[in-house]
Amino acid sequence: MRDTLIEMPVSLAWFVLTGALFALQVVPQTGVFLMFLLAPYWSIVTVNLGFVSLVGEALFGRVNKAWLLAPALWFGGYAVAATVSHIQFNVLDASFRKQNEGKSVQFSAADTAIVFESKSSSSSGAASHFVRSYDVPVAYEENPNFITARHLAYRIGDRSRCDSIRKDDRYRSSGVNAFGFHENKRFVTNLCVVSGPEDPAGDVVLISEKVERQPHSELLPFDQHTITITQPGGATTELVSGSAAPLQWLPMPVMGCALISSSPAWRCTAGFARESLQGLGAPGAYGSAGLALVAKTLGLRESPASERLASFAGRQAAPNLEPIIEQRLRVTLGVLDRVIADPGAASTIHDYAGLHQRPDLISRRAPEIVTAIVAALDIGHSKSLETGRNLQALLAVLPFAEFEPHASVVLGSLEARSKMTEYMIDHRFLARLGELGGTSLSFLERVAFELRGPKGQSLRTYTLPAIEGLCKAGRDAAHLAERIAVVMNASGRRTDGLYTTAFVALLRLGRPDLADIGPDKASPYRAREYQTWRRTITSDSPSSACRV
């Protein structure tokens, strides 16, 4: 009995430990905590340490030397598998390069546009990559999500163009954006990528891609990318690229479970860690190998944007940006005219893009907008109420002199309704009602403290803009200070913007004494800002102080 125990390797405890850890991960209740502790990677240490210690036990005579066969098979067998995996990668890479050899397409960036299809997820960002990496003035990507165009155009812009786009809300509402980017792991500070909805004019070279997962072997699964370049005359050229990750040279067994949010499911796997993903047919992973092939086939040489900085100085990155804005605005005004004529028609906040930055256009239609809001409230179904809220948001951008008479009519319609729901009011419109003074107080009080959801719950999302409205009413709302203090005391600085809004409202209502007794008065969270508000906001402060 004693000899048998001596022959049993103590090293087997490492494998028992590995199995126990994996079993604990299979159970979601314990596995989720182990997942955060990176437990799937612990097996790399426990399994390899088990085999190494088994070698030590055999060499030092602790167990029979026949046990050396197990680590020999483990490390030797894995070395063979890793070698085969790398050989397969090299063979595939050479095969893809051979298929692409000698292929070229006549292309001139001056009179032909590059367009990338959007069917493959690996094509996402391809147009942006091209204008950043090659001397191409513009590249297009299919994008059917815009009303004004079926493509997004990408260009490089200099700092002045980037700043003007970022500071002007008209651009963003029309789908025009400016993005920063990196080169060689460094952020480029004086350039940006400008994107906006625009369809190409003239001749087009269309780049389409099909991605297929190829099992090839268990040692080297890979993705194959079949890229088709379609020239203006219809002639096509096919390229092949892909990506794969060979096995690491040392065995790195990974065993564990993780939450798959897309399913959702708790999924357990076991396998060997691989090297980082590498391109097949050309250098670069995650689709960049295919882009490099496309550029080579089109005769484009790599030219980083930062090295072409001089060519962007003073150049309009996208001279047609203003027409994009005007086109989007025409569509928006068409939606507005439609819902004015039929307040029961469905519309979303996205249908009014660009109009919030043009109070002059809203002012011309303000009387009709007010009539449509009242009619939408009278119709009362979900579509009309959403349309009514969107129209209220338009009124909220008007200057006070124009806002006051129109808002008073809408306020009267809202007050006359015995049953109020949160779906009837826009947040921005609600917050501005306080500027009407005493005439809006009873309605704001009702929304802030009495409005309830379908299950009787307090509608805190409406409480905040209503209290902001009371803040704007100033001294007229001073008699409601105690009720505002109750709301503040029920919230907290760190987790609730309602606390901030109520705090500032109490100051402007002339009740700093109530603001000072908040439960978080000693909290360090944004302490400097709270101290500044406490020192500077009084009942004489302008209503703009209420927006924090």
Coordinates of C-alpha atoms in Angstrom, one line a residue:
M1 CA 0.0 0.0 0.0
R2 CA 2.8 2.4 0.9
D3 CA 4.7 1.7 -2.4
T4 CA 1.5 2.5 -4.4
L5 CA 1.2 5.8 -2.7
I6 CA 4.8 6.7 -3.4
E7 CA 4.3 5.9 -7.1
M8 CA 1.3 8.3 -7.4
P9 CA 2.7 11.7 -8.5
V10 CA 1.9 14.6 -6.2
S11 CA 1.9 16.8 -9.3
L12 CA -1.5 15.4 -10.2
A13 CA -2.9 17.8 -7.6
W14 CA -2.4 20.6 -10.2
F15 CA -4.7 18.9 -12.7
V16 CA -7.3 18.3 -9.9
L17 CA -7.1 22.0 -9.1
T18 CA -7.5 22.9 -12.8
G19 CA -10.6 20.7 -13.0
A20 CA -12.1 22.1 -9.8
L21 CA -11.6 25.7 -11.0
F22 CA -13.2 24.9 -14.3
A23 CA -16.2 23.3 -12.5
L24 CA -16.6 26.4 -10.4
Q25 CA -16.7 28.5 -13.5
V26 CA -19.4 26.4 -15.1
V27 CA -21.8 27.5 -12.4
P28 CA -22.7 31.1 -13.3
Q29 CA -23.2 32.2 -9.6
T30 CA -19.5 31.5 -8.9
G31 CA -18.2 31.7 -12.5
V32 CA -19.0 35.4 -12.9
F33 CA -16.7 36.4 -10.0
L34 CA -14.0 34.1 -11.3
M35 CA -14.4 35.6 -14.8
F36 CA -13.6 39.1 -13.4
L37 CA -10.5 37.6 -11.7
L38 CA -9.3 36.2 -15.2
A39 CA -9.7 32.6 -14.0
P40 CA -9.9 31.2 -17.6
Y41 CA -6.2 32.0 -17.9
W42 CA -5.2 30.4 -14.6
S43 CA -5.1 27.0 -16.4
I44 CA -2.1 28.2 -18.4
V45 CA -0.1 28.1 -15.1
T46 CA -1.7 25.1 -13.4
V47 CA -1.6 22.7 -16.3
N48 CA 2.0 23.6 -17.4
L49 CA 3.2 23.6 -13.8
G50 CA 1.6 20.2 -13.3
F51 CA 3.6 18.7 -16.2
V52 CA 6.9 20.5 -15.2
S53 CA 6.6 19.3 -11.6
L54 CA 5.8 15.8 -13.0
V55 CA 9.2 15.9 -14.8
G56 CA 10.9 16.9 -11.5
E57 CA 9.3 14.1 -9.6
A58 CA 10.3 11.5 -12.2
L59 CA 13.9 12.7 -12.4
F60 CA 14.4 12.8 -8.7
G61 CA 13.0 9.3 -8.3
R62 CA 9.8 10.3 -6.6
V63 CA 7.8 8.4 -9.2
N64 CA 8.5 5.9 -11.9
K65 CA 10.3 7.4 -14.9
A66 CA 7.5 6.2 -17.1
W67 CA 5.6 9.3 -16.0
L68 CA 8.0 11.3 -18.2
L69 CA 5.9 10.1 -21.1
A70 CA 3.0 12.5 -20.2
P71 CA 5.0 15.8 -20.3
A72 CA 6.9 14.5 -23.4
L73 CA 3.6 14.0 -25.2
W74 CA 2.2 17.3 -23.8
F75 CA 5.1 19.6 -24.8
G76 CA 6.4 17.6 -27.8
G77 CA 2.9 17.0 -29.2
Y78 CA 2.1 20.7 -28.8
A79 CA 5.3 21.7 -30.5
V80 CA 4.4 19.6 -33.5
A81 CA 0.9 21.1 -33.6
A82 CA 2.2 24.7 -33.3
T83 CA 4.8 24.0 -36.1
V84 CA 2.0 22.6 -38.4
S85 CA -0.2 25.6 -37.6
H86 CA 2.6 28.0 -38.7
I87 CA 3.4 26.0 -41.8
Q88 CA -0.3 26.1 -42.8
F89 CA -0.3 29.9 -42.3
N90 CA 2.7 30.3 -44.5
V91 CA 1.2 28.0 -47.2
L92 CA -2.1 29.9 -47.2
D93 CA -0.4 33.3 -47.2
A94 CA 1.8 32.2 -50.2
S95 CA -1.3 30.8 -52.0
F96 CA -3.3 34.1 -51.6
R97 CA -0.3 36.2 -52.8
K98 CA 0.0 33.9 -55.8
Q99 CA -3.7 34.4 -56.7
N100 CA -3.3 38.2 -56.5
E101 CA -0.1 38.4 -58.4
G102 CA 0.0 40.7 -61.4
K103 CA -3.6 42.1 -61.0
S104 CA -4.1 45.8 -61.5
V105 CA -6.8 48.3 -62.3
Q106 CA -6.4 51.6 -64.1
F107 CA -7.5 54.3 -61.7
S108 CA -7.3 58.0 -61.4
A109 CA -8.5 59.6 -58.2
A110 CA -9.1 62.9 -60.0
D111 CA -12.0 61.6 -62.1
T112 CA -13.1 58.4 -60.5
A113 CA -14.6 57.9 -57.0
I114 CA -13.9 54.9 -54.7
V115 CA -17.1 53.4 -53.2
F116 CA -17.1 50.7 -50.6
E117 CA -20.1 48.5 -50.2
S118 CA -21.5 48.1 -46.7
K119 CA -22.6 44.5 -46.8
S120 CA -19.5 43.3 -44.9
S121 CA -18.7 44.5 -41.4
S122 CA -15.0 44.4 -42.3
S123 CA -15.7 47.2 -44.8
S124 CA -16.8 49.5 -42.0
G125 CA -14.2 52.3 -41.8
A126 CA -12.6 51.4 -45.1
A127 CA -13.3 54.8 -46.7
S128 CA -11.9 56.7 -43.7
H129 CA -8.8 54.4 -43.8
F130 CA -8.3 55.2 -47.5
V131 CA -8.3 59.0 -47.2
R132 CA -6.0 58.8 -44.1
S133 CA -3.5 56.3 -45.6
Y134 CA -3.4 57.1 -49.4
D135 CA -3.4 60.3 -51.4
V136 CA -7.1 60.1 -52.3
P137 CA -9.2 63.3 -51.9
V138 CA -12.5 61.5 -51.1
A139 CA -13.8 58.0 -50.6
Y140 CA -17.4 56.8 -50.2
E141 CA -19.1 54.2 -48.1
E142 CA -22.6 53.0 -48.7
N143 CA -25.0 54.1 -45.9
P144 CA -28.7 54.0 -46.5
N145 CA -29.5 55.6 -43.1
F146 CA -29.6 59.2 -44.3
I147 CA -32.6 60.8 -46.0
T148 CA -30.5 63.1 -48.1
A149 CA -28.0 60.6 -49.6
R150 CA -27.3 56.9 -49.8
H151 CA -23.6 57.2 -49.1
L152 CA -21.2 58.8 -46.6
A153 CA -18.3 60.8 -48.1
Y154 CA -14.9 60.9 -46.2
R155 CA -12.3 63.6 -46.6
I156 CA -9.3 65.0 -44.7
G157 CA -9.9 68.4 -43.1
D158 CA -7.4 70.8 -41.6
R159 CA -7.7 72.2 -38.1
S160 CA -9.8 75.3 -39.1
R161 CA -12.3 73.1 -40.9
C162 CA -12.4 70.5 -38.1
D163 CA -13.1 73.3 -35.5
S164 CA -15.8 74.9 -37.5
I165 CA -17.7 71.6 -37.9
R166 CA -17.4 70.7 -34.3
K167 CA -18.6 74.1 -33.1
D168 CA -21.6 74.4 -35.4
D169 CA -24.6 72.2 -34.4
R170 CA -26.0 72.6 -38.0
Y171 CA -23.4 70.2 -39.2
R172 CA -24.0 67.5 -36.7
S173 CA -27.8 67.7 -37.2
S174 CA -27.3 67.2 -40.9
G175 CA -25.0 64.1 -40.4
V176 CA -21.7 66.0 -41.0
N177 CA -19.0 65.1 -38.4
A178 CA -15.3 65.6 -37.8
F179 CA -13.3 62.8 -36.2
G180 CA -9.8 62.7 -34.8
F181 CA -7.5 59.8 -35.7
H182 CA -4.2 58.2 -34.9
E183 CA -1.1 57.5 -37.0
N184 CA 1.6 55.2 -35.7
K185 CA -0.1 55.1 -32.3
R186 CA 0.0 59.0 -32.0
F187 CA -3.0 61.2 -32.2
V188 CA -2.9 63.7 -35.1
T189 CA -3.8 67.1 -33.6
N190 CA -4.0 69.3 -36.7
L191 CA -6.2 67.2 -39.0
C192 CA -9.4 65.3 -38.9
V193 CA -11.6 63.0 -41.0
V194 CA -14.7 64.9 -42.2
S195 CA -17.7 62.7 -43.0
G196 CA -21.1 63.6 -44.4
P197 CA -24.0 62.3 -46.4
E198 CA -23.2 62.7 -50.1
D199 CA -23.5 60.6 -53.2
P200 CA -20.6 60.3 -55.7
A201 CA -20.9 62.0 -59.0
G202 CA -19.3 60.7 -62.2
D203 CA -17.5 57.4 -62.6
V204 CA -17.2 55.0 -59.7
V205 CA -14.9 52.1 -58.8
L206 CA -17.0 49.8 -56.5
I207 CA -15.3 47.7 -53.9
S208 CA -17.4 44.8 -52.6
E209 CA -16.3 42.1 -50.2
K210 CA -17.5 38.6 -49.1
V211 CA -16.2 37.2 -45.9
E212 CA -16.3 33.4 -45.2
R213 CA -15.1 31.5 -42.1
Q214 CA -12.9 28.6 -43.3
P215 CA -12.3 25.7 -40.9
H216 CA -9.3 24.6 -42.9
S217 CA -8.1 22.6 -39.9
E218 CA -8.5 22.7 -36.1
L219 CA -4.9 24.0 -36.0
L220 CA -5.6 27.1 -38.2
P221 CA -9.1 28.3 -38.7
F222 CA -9.1 31.5 -40.9
D223 CA -11.3 34.1 -42.5
Q224 CA -11.2 34.4 -46.2
H225 CA -12.0 37.8 -47.8
T226 CA -13.0 37.7 -51.5
I227 CA -12.8 41.3 -52.8
T228 CA -14.3 42.3 -56.1
I229 CA -13.3 45.6 -57.7
T230 CA -15.9 46.6 -60.3
Q231 CA -14.7 49.3 -62.8
P232 CA -17.0 51.9 -64.4
G233 CA -17.4 49.9 -67.6
G234 CA -18.4 46.8 -65.6
A235 CA -15.2 44.8 -65.8
T236 CA -14.3 43.1 -62.5
T237 CA -11.1 42.1 -60.7
E238 CA -11.1 39.6 -57.9
L239 CA -8.7 39.6 -55.0
V240 CA -8.3 37.2 -52.1
S241 CA -7.1 38.1 -48.6
G242 CA -7.9 37.0 -45.1
S243 CA -6.7 36.7 -41.5
A244 CA -5.6 33.9 -39.2
A245 CA -3.9 33.4 -35.8
P246 CA -1.4 30.5 -35.6
L247 CA -0.9 28.7 -32.3
Q248 CA 1.5 30.1 -29.7
W249 CA 4.8 28.3 -29.6
L250 CA 4.4 27.4 -26.0
P251 CA 1.2 25.6 -24.8
M252 CA -1.2 28.1 -23.2
P253 CA -4.4 26.2 -22.4
V254 CA -7.3 28.5 -21.6
M255 CA -10.4 27.0 -19.9
G256 CA -13.3 29.0 -18.6
C257 CA -16.7 30.6 -19.1
A258 CA -18.0 34.0 -20.0
L259 CA -21.3 35.8 -20.4
I260 CA -22.3 36.2 -24.1
S261 CA -24.5 39.3 -24.0
S262 CA -25.7 38.9 -27.6
S263 CA -27.5 35.5 -26.8
P264 CA -27.6 36.0 -23.8
A265 CA -25.9 32.9 -22.5
W266 CA -23.3 31.6 -20.1
R267 CA -20.8 29.8 -22.4
C268 CA -17.9 27.7 -21.5
T269 CA -14.9 26.9 -23.8
A270 CA -11.5 25.3 -23.6
G271 CA -8.7 25.7 -26.1
F272 CA -5.2 27.0 -26.7
A273 CA -4.3 30.7 -26.8
R274 CA -3.2 31.9 -30.3
E275 CA -0.9 34.6 -31.6
S276 CA -2.3 37.9 -32.6
L277 CA -4.4 38.0 -35.7
Q278 CA -2.3 38.3 -38.9
G279 CA -3.2 39.2 -42.5
L280 CA -3.2 36.6 -45.3
G281 CA -2.2 37.7 -48.8
A282 CA -0.9 41.0 -47.5
P283 CA 0.2 42.4 -44.1
G284 CA -2.5 43.7 -41.7
A285 CA -5.3 42.1 -39.8
Y286 CA -9.0 42.9 -39.2
G287 CA -9.6 43.6 -42.9
S288 CA -6.6 45.9 -43.4
A289 CA -4.8 43.3 -45.5
G290 CA -7.7 43.5 -48.0
L291 CA -7.5 47.3 -48.1
A292 CA -3.8 47.1 -48.7
L293 CA -4.4 44.8 -51.7
V294 CA -7.1 47.1 -53.1
A295 CA -4.7 50.1 -52.9
K296 CA -1.9 48.2 -54.6
T297 CA -4.3 47.0 -57.3
L298 CA -5.4 50.5 -57.9
G299 CA -1.8 51.7 -58.1
L300 CA -2.0 53.8 -54.9
R301 CA 1.1 54.2 -52.7
E302 CA 0.8 54.6 -49.0
S303 CA 0.8 58.3 -48.0
P304 CA -0.1 59.1 -44.4
A305 CA -2.3 62.2 -44.1
S306 CA 0.1 63.9 -41.7
E307 CA 2.8 63.8 -44.4
R308 CA 0.3 65.6 -46.8
L309 CA -0.4 68.4 -44.3
A310 CA 0.7 71.1 -46.7
S311 CA -1.9 70.0 -49.3
F312 CA -4.8 70.6 -46.8
A313 CA -3.8 74.1 -45.7
G314 CA -6.6 76.4 -46.7
R315 CA -8.3 73.7 -48.7
Q316 CA -12.1 73.3 -48.2
A317 CA -12.2 69.7 -47.0
A318 CA -15.7 69.4 -48.2
P319 CA -16.9 72.4 -50.3
N320 CA -20.4 71.0 -50.5
L321 CA -21.1 71.0 -46.8
E322 CA -23.5 73.9 -47.0
P323 CA -25.7 72.2 -49.7
I324 CA -25.8 69.2 -47.4
I325 CA -27.2 71.3 -44.6
E326 CA -29.7 73.0 -46.9
Q327 CA -30.9 69.7 -48.4
R328 CA -31.4 68.3 -44.9
L329 CA -33.3 71.4 -43.9
R330 CA -35.6 71.2 -46.9
V331 CA -36.5 67.6 -45.9
T332 CA -37.1 68.7 -42.3
L333 CA -39.4 71.6 -43.3
G334 CA -41.3 69.2 -45.5
V335 CA -41.9 67.0 -42.4
L336 CA -42.9 70.1 -40.4
D337 CA -45.4 71.2 -43.0
R338 CA -46.9 67.7 -43.1
V339 CA -47.5 67.4 -39.4
I340 CA -48.9 70.9 -39.3
A341 CA -51.4 69.8 -41.9
D342 CA -52.1 66.5 -40.1
P343 CA -51.1 66.6 -36.3
G344 CA -52.1 63.0 -36.0
A345 CA -49.3 61.9 -38.3
A346 CA -46.3 60.1 -36.8
S347 CA -42.9 61.8 -36.5
T348 CA -39.8 61.3 -34.4
I349 CA -37.3 63.8 -33.0
H350 CA -34.9 62.8 -35.8
D351 CA -37.3 64.1 -38.4
Y352 CA -36.7 67.7 -37.2
A353 CA -32.9 67.6 -37.5
G354 CA -31.4 71.0 -38.3
L355 CA -34.5 73.0 -37.4
H356 CA -33.6 73.6 -33.8
Q357 CA -30.7 75.7 -35.0
R358 CA -33.0 77.9 -37.1
P359 CA -35.4 79.8 -34.8
D360 CA -36.1 82.2 -37.7
L361 CA -37.8 79.4 -39.6
I362 CA -39.7 78.2 -36.6
S363 CA -40.9 81.7 -35.9
R364 CA -42.5 82.0 -39.3
R365 CA -44.6 78.9 -38.6
A366 CA -45.1 79.4 -34.9
P367 CA -48.9 80.1 -35.0
E368 CA -49.5 77.0 -37.1
I369 CA -47.2 75.0 -34.8
V370 CA -49.2 76.0 -31.7
T371 CA -52.5 75.0 -33.5
A372 CA -51.0 71.7 -34.4
I373 CA -49.8 71.1 -30.8
V374 CA -53.2 71.6 -29.4
A375 CA -54.8 69.4 -32.1
A376 CA -52.2 66.7 -31.3
L377 CA -53.1 66.8 -27.6
D378 CA -56.8 66.6 -28.5
I379 CA -56.2 63.5 -30.7
G380 CA -54.4 61.9 -27.8
H381 CA -53.0 58.7 -29.3
S382 CA -49.3 57.8 -28.9
K383 CA -48.3 59.0 -32.4
S384 CA -49.9 62.4 -32.1
L385 CA -48.6 62.9 -28.6
E386 CA -45.0 62.3 -29.8
T387 CA -45.6 64.7 -32.7
G388 CA -46.9 67.3 -30.1
R389 CA -43.8 66.9 -28.0
N390 CA -41.5 67.4 -30.9
L391 CA -43.4 70.6 -31.9
Q392 CA -43.1 71.8 -28.3
A393 CA -39.3 71.3 -28.5
L394 CA -39.3 73.6 -31.6
L395 CA -41.1 76.4 -29.7
A396 CA -38.6 76.0 -26.9
V397 CA -35.7 77.4 -29.0
L398 CA -37.5 80.7 -29.7
P399 CA -36.3 83.9 -28.0
F400 CA -38.5 84.9 -25.0
A401 CA -40.4 87.7 -26.8
E402 CA -41.7 85.1 -29.4
F403 CA -41.8 82.2 -27.0
E404 CA -44.1 83.8 -24.4
P405 CA -47.3 84.3 -26.4
H406 CA -47.2 80.9 -28.1
A407 CA -46.2 79.0 -25.0
S408 CA -49.1 80.6 -23.1
V409 CA -51.6 79.1 -25.5
V410 CA -50.0 75.7 -25.2
L411 CA -49.8 76.0 -21.4
G412 CA -53.6 76.9 -21.3
S413 CA -54.3 73.7 -23.3
L414 CA -52.2 71.6 -21.0
E415 CA -53.7 73.1 -17.8
A416 CA -57.3 72.4 -19.1
R417 CA -56.7 68.7 -19.2
S418 CA -57.9 66.8 -16.1
K419 CA -55.7 63.8 -16.9
M420 CA -52.0 64.5 -17.4
T421 CA -49.4 62.1 -18.6
E422 CA -45.7 62.5 -19.1
Y423 CA -46.2 61.8 -22.8
M424 CA -47.8 65.2 -23.3
I425 CA -44.9 67.4 -22.5
D426 CA -41.4 68.1 -23.9
H427 CA -38.6 68.5 -21.3
R428 CA -37.1 71.6 -22.9
F429 CA -40.5 73.3 -23.3
L430 CA -41.4 72.4 -19.7
A431 CA -38.2 74.0 -18.3
R432 CA -38.8 77.2 -20.2
L433 CA -42.4 77.6 -18.9
G434 CA -41.0 79.1 -15.7
E435 CA -40.0 82.2 -17.8
L436 CA -43.7 83.0 -18.1
G437 CA -43.7 83.8 -14.3
G438 CA -46.7 83.3 -12.1
T439 CA -49.0 82.1 -14.8
S440 CA -47.1 78.9 -15.1
L441 CA -46.6 78.1 -11.4
S442 CA -49.7 75.9 -10.8
F443 CA -48.9 73.8 -13.8
L444 CA -45.2 73.4 -12.9
E445 CA -46.1 72.6 -9.3
R446 CA -48.5 69.9 -10.6
V447 CA -45.8 68.3 -12.8
A448 CA -43.0 68.6 -10.3
F449 CA -44.7 67.1 -7.3
E450 CA -48.0 65.5 -8.3
L451 CA -47.6 63.9 -11.8
R452 CA -47.6 60.1 -11.6
G453 CA -46.9 57.3 -14.0
P454 CA -49.4 54.6 -14.9
K455 CA -48.4 52.6 -11.8
G456 CA -48.5 55.5 -9.5
Q457 CA -44.7 56.1 -9.5
S458 CA -43.1 59.5 -9.3
L459 CA -41.9 60.7 -12.7
R460 CA -38.5 61.9 -11.7
T461 CA -37.5 62.6 -15.4
Y462 CA -40.2 65.3 -15.5
T463 CA -39.6 66.5 -12.0
L464 CA -36.1 67.8 -13.0
P465 CA -37.2 70.1 -15.9
A466 CA -40.3 71.2 -13.9
I467 CA -38.1 72.3 -10.9
E468 CA -35.8 74.0 -13.4
G469 CA -38.9 75.9 -14.6
L470 CA -39.7 76.9 -11.0
C471 CA -36.1 78.1 -10.6
K472 CA -36.6 80.3 -13.7
A473 CA -39.8 81.7 -12.1
G474 CA -37.7 83.0 -9.3
R475 CA -39.3 84.9 -6.4
D476 CA -42.8 84.0 -7.8
A477 CA -42.1 80.4 -6.8
A478 CA -40.6 81.1 -3.4
H479 CA -43.7 79.5 -1.6
L480 CA -42.7 76.2 -3.2
A481 CA -39.2 76.2 -1.7
E482 CA -40.0 73.6 1.0
R483 CA -41.4 71.2 -1.5
I484 CA -38.3 71.6 -3.6
A485 CA -36.1 71.0 -0.6
V486 CA -37.9 67.7 0.1
V487 CA -37.1 66.5 -3.5
M488 CA -33.4 67.6 -3.0
N489 CA -33.2 65.7 0.3
A490 CA -34.5 62.5 -1.3
S491 CA -31.7 62.5 -3.9
G492 CA -27.9 62.7 -3.8
R493 CA -25.1 64.8 -5.5
R494 CA -23.2 61.9 -7.0
T495 CA -26.0 59.9 -8.5
D496 CA -28.8 62.4 -9.3
G497 CA -28.8 65.6 -11.4
L498 CA -32.1 66.4 -9.7
Y499 CA -30.1 67.3 -6.5
T500 CA -28.1 69.9 -8.5
T501 CA -31.2 71.4 -10.1
A502 CA -33.1 71.6 -6.8
F503 CA -30.0 73.1 -5.0
V504 CA -29.7 75.9 -7.6
A505 CA -33.4 76.5 -7.6
L506 CA -33.5 77.0 -3.8
L507 CA -30.7 79.6 -4.2
R508 CA -32.5 81.6 -6.9
L509 CA -35.8 81.3 -4.9
G510 CA -34.0 83.2 -2.1
R511 CA -33.8 80.2 0.2
P512 CA -30.1 79.3 0.7
D513 CA -30.9 78.2 4.2
L514 CA -32.8 75.2 2.7
A515 CA -30.0 74.5 0.3
D516 CA -27.5 74.4 3.1
I517 CA -29.2 71.6 5.0
G518 CA -29.0 69.1 2.1
P519 CA -27.9 65.6 3.2
D520 CA -24.9 65.8 0.9
K521 CA -23.7 69.3 2.0
A522 CA -20.3 67.9 3.0
S523 CA -19.8 65.7 0.0
P524 CA -16.6 66.3 -1.9
Y525 CA -18.3 65.5 -5.2
R526 CA -18.1 68.7 -7.4
A527 CA -17.6 70.6 -4.1
R528 CA -15.9 73.5 -5.9
E529 CA -18.9 74.0 -8.2
Y530 CA -21.4 73.8 -5.4
Q531 CA -19.4 76.4 -3.5
T532 CA -19.3 78.7 -6.5
W533 CA -23.1 78.3 -7.0
R534 CA -23.7 79.0 -3.3
R535 CA -21.6 82.1 -3.4
T536 CA -22.8 83.6 -6.7
I537 CA -26.5 82.6 -7.3
T538 CA -29.1 84.7 -5.6
S539 CA -32.7 85.7 -6.3
D540 CA -31.3 88.5 -8.4
S541 CA -29.4 86.2 -10.7
P542 CA -30.7 85.8 -14.3
S543 CA -32.9 82.8 -15.2
S544 CA -30.0 81.4 -17.2
A545 CA -28.3 80.5 -13.9
C546 CA -30.9 77.7 -13.6
R547 CA -29.3 75.6 -16.4
V548 CA -26.5 73.7 -14.7

